[in-house]
Amino acid sequence: MRWLARQRAFLDFTLLSLWRRKGKNAALILAYALVVFLVASVMFAVRALRTEAANVLAGTPELIVQRMLAGRHETVPESYVATVKAIRGVSRVTPRLWGYYFNRAAGATYTVMAPAGFAHGHGEIVVGPGVARTWLSPVDGQYLFRTVAGDSAGFVPVEALPEDTELVSGDLILMSGADFRRVFGLPEGFYTDLAVSVPNERELETVTEKIQRALPDTRPIQRRELLRTYAAVFDWRGGYVIVLLSGAGLAFFIFAWDRATGLSAEERREIGVLKALGWDTADVLSMKLWEGLTISLTAFLLGLIAAYVHVFLAGAGLFAQALKGWSVLAPRLDLTPAIDPTELLSLFFLTVAPYAVITLIPAWRAATTDPDAVMRG
Amino acid sequence: MSVKPAVLALLLTAGLVCLTLAAAAVQGLLIRRGFDLASGSPRQLALERRTYLVSTALSLVMAFEIMSLFLLVYVADDLHELFVGAMCAAGTFNVNSYGYTALTLKTLGALGCGVWLAVNHADTLGYDYPLLKSKYLWLSPLSLLVILADYVETRFLLGLAPDQITSCCGAIFSEAAAGVAGTLSHVPPRLAQALFVAGLLAVARSAAHVLATGRGARIFAAASAALFAASLIAVVSFISVFWYELPTHHCPFCLIQAEYGFVGYPLYAGLILGTACGLAVGALAGAGRHASLAEVLPRLKRRLTVAALAGFGLTAAIAAWPMIFSDFRLG
């Protein structure tokens, strides 16, 4: 208890002393908070994007089978469906029709899909929120597509997809199978790829192997491979943004070092007086450490709050482009707040730990100052 | 390597800790050699001042080192998605040969740092630096251990490349597996339970003796170390099995996942706290002969003993929880 009361007294004294030099300390805290803010923004955004990708992929099939021809993706003939379905462990095989459509006027590429149970009729489409936003000049309320035959086909948008799935459905256009084949010239009996459902995850490897043996010209892709790729890509991007930011961090730490080393005459006199009044080196060192801790924690909290607002309320404007890596059709994305306590620990190690270490020697120098020398000087 | 914020944080911390420890260990040797409290020479004054720097710097980096052990485990768990076959941290540590060595060395390093911090704290309580020579004597081997641990950890992290093939925890900690993990999984649950309970009783009994008489510190430390070993066997042999409610799943790392409420973190934190405090009581056993510590040391030893009991108590409570509150029983 006595120890606690003593530390409280130190903290009390430190806060008052920091307050006396508020201008100078505010500048330091602001610069420090900026460094924390930058790193924290990247970390929050990466985590949120990973969570978003995982949520999106949760609804995708466990296995996708593509056919390859000369190392390129080819259409799959209908006969493959029965072959895959005959494999034990496969519960359902859905042939899929999808492709990319480049709209010259919008300068954007859209994903066009023909879902199996498309609820609307011929000549009607369902569009994602990004499509509605970017598709320029619909004629008479119709979206005009240029088909492979060279003529144009008009489609009436009858429904818009909800905004909350924008990361996946932003650039999506849904149409019937017949319309899809007309626009892209895909012959009957051929599909883009097969979505394979394997309910037991442990059978996935064996099923994958069997598919490759039965259909050697195919490439099965597992959902967890996709998840792994997304996680690696987002982490990698986040990591590199932090590496790029390390310049700013280094500049700040040099500034902090410089500031901690260059004690003002007033601060030196203050330490001299304290020591003359009976404070010993350990006390002054405690005070200096409390000072560092106060500055660190204040800046850490400020930076953290600012990063939270930036990422989850303002859409991570500063880094969104670098981290998401989308082109023209960047989806408008509200990231779901997701913070991991251990992430805060890494943030702490990236920002507070170096600060604590570099300000240690200046703090010690100040604490071991000879009162006599200071008061005379 | 995986350029991930948490990995960068670990690498940065390893660098900071190693540099500071190396510098502090050298200073420690100089202080140990030249320190003479009876002398009033400028050199002695400078050395006395320097001890403040060294002990503050060491307190700081050792605290970082202990925290970074948990960050390492978290990173390994978080990265498992990148590796084919990995289901949790067990797979990530298995990706290259440095993984489990790094974890073992860092755990030993964290325990050593905990004990050193306690001795350092005791030293600051006496006015005449009573434990200065012995604490700096132990600093060099401890620094070497921590630097080695951080080096192996860095090699482990730099050697992680996405899409490497590893084994899942079900294979590493299975009764059929070879090596330490397989052997631990093979220990019969009854035997592991008996060892764990015996360890707990030994710790409780020796702690009661330390608290009542202030003696028997070394026995308490030995009991703590034994309980640490028994707990590790227990985690693999039956604690994990009870938490997963699956008699064949022995993984000690799936416990730290969200699915099991991150229960592994308090379980291991309790174990490390208990062991480090228990060992620290033993390390301070002979310190009572210094006159300047005669009054304060018994109080410190009592506090450390209580902290050790709290740590082991937390571990025991987490171990007992599913055994009491779930319907799962080992046949």
Coordinates of C-alpha atoms in Angstrom, one line a residue, chain A residues 43 47 50 227-228 231-232 235-236 238-240 242-243 281-282 285 289 340 342-343 345-346 348-350 353-354 356-357 360-361 364 368 370, chain B residues 3-6 8-9 12-13 16 20 49-50 52-53 56-57 60-61 64 67-68 70-71 74 78-79 81-85 162-163 265 303:
Chain A
M43 CA -3.5 -3.0 -38.6
R47 CA -7.9 -7.3 -39.8
R50 CA -9.5 -10.4 -43.6
L227 CA -8.9 -18.1 -47.7
R228 CA -5.2 -18.7 -47.3
A231 CA -5.1 -13.8 -45.6
A232 CA -1.5 -13.8 -47.1
D235 CA -1.2 -9.4 -44.3
W236 CA 1.5 -8.9 -46.9
G238 CA -0.4 -4.4 -44.4
G239 CA 3.1 -5.4 -43.5
Y240 CA 4.6 -3.5 -46.4
I242 CA 4.0 -0.5 -42.1
V243 CA 7.5 -1.1 -43.5
T281 CA 18.5 8.9 -8.2
A282 CA 15.9 6.1 -8.1
L285 CA 14.3 8.0 -12.5
L289 CA 9.7 6.8 -16.3
D340 CA -8.0 -8.3 -31.4
T342 CA -3.2 -9.3 -29.2
E343 CA -3.2 -6.9 -32.1
L345 CA -0.1 -5.9 -28.0
S346 CA 1.8 -5.9 -31.4
F348 CA 2.3 -1.6 -28.4
F349 CA 5.5 -3.4 -29.3
L350 CA 5.8 -1.5 -32.6
A353 CA 8.6 -0.4 -26.8
P354 CA 11.1 1.6 -29.0
A356 CA 10.6 3.4 -23.9
V357 CA 14.0 2.0 -24.9
L360 CA 15.8 5.4 -21.1
I361 CA 19.3 6.7 -21.4
W364 CA 18.9 8.1 -16.6
T368 CA 22.0 11.0 -12.2
D370 CA 24.7 16.1 -9.9
Chain B
V3 CA 5.5 -9.5 -43.5
K4 CA 2.7 -9.2 -41.0
P5 CA 2.4 -6.4 -38.4
A6 CA 2.6 -8.9 -35.5
L8 CA 7.3 -7.1 -37.5
A9 CA 6.5 -6.4 -33.9
L12 CA 11.6 -5.4 -33.7
T13 CA 11.2 -6.5 -30.0
L16 CA 15.6 -4.2 -29.1
T20 CA 19.8 -3.8 -24.7
R49 CA 25.0 5.5 -11.1
R50 CA 25.3 3.0 -13.9
Y52 CA 20.4 2.3 -12.0
L53 CA 20.6 2.4 -15.8
T56 CA 16.0 -0.1 -15.2
A57 CA 16.9 -1.1 -18.8
L60 CA 12.1 -3.0 -19.2
V61 CA 13.4 -5.4 -21.8
F64 CA 9.0 -7.0 -23.1
M67 CA 5.1 -10.4 -23.1
S68 CA 6.6 -11.3 -26.5
F70 CA 2.6 -14.6 -25.7
L71 CA 2.7 -12.6 -28.9
Y74 CA -0.6 -15.6 -30.9
D78 CA -2.8 -16.5 -36.4
L79 CA -0.5 -17.6 -39.2
E81 CA -4.1 -20.4 -42.2
L82 CA -1.1 -19.8 -44.5
F83 CA 0.3 -23.3 -44.2
V84 CA -1.2 -26.4 -45.8
G85 CA -2.2 -28.9 -43.2
P162 CA 3.2 -19.2 -47.3
D163 CA 2.0 -22.6 -48.7
Y265 CA -3.8 -17.8 -22.5
R303 CA 4.2 -12.0 -1.5

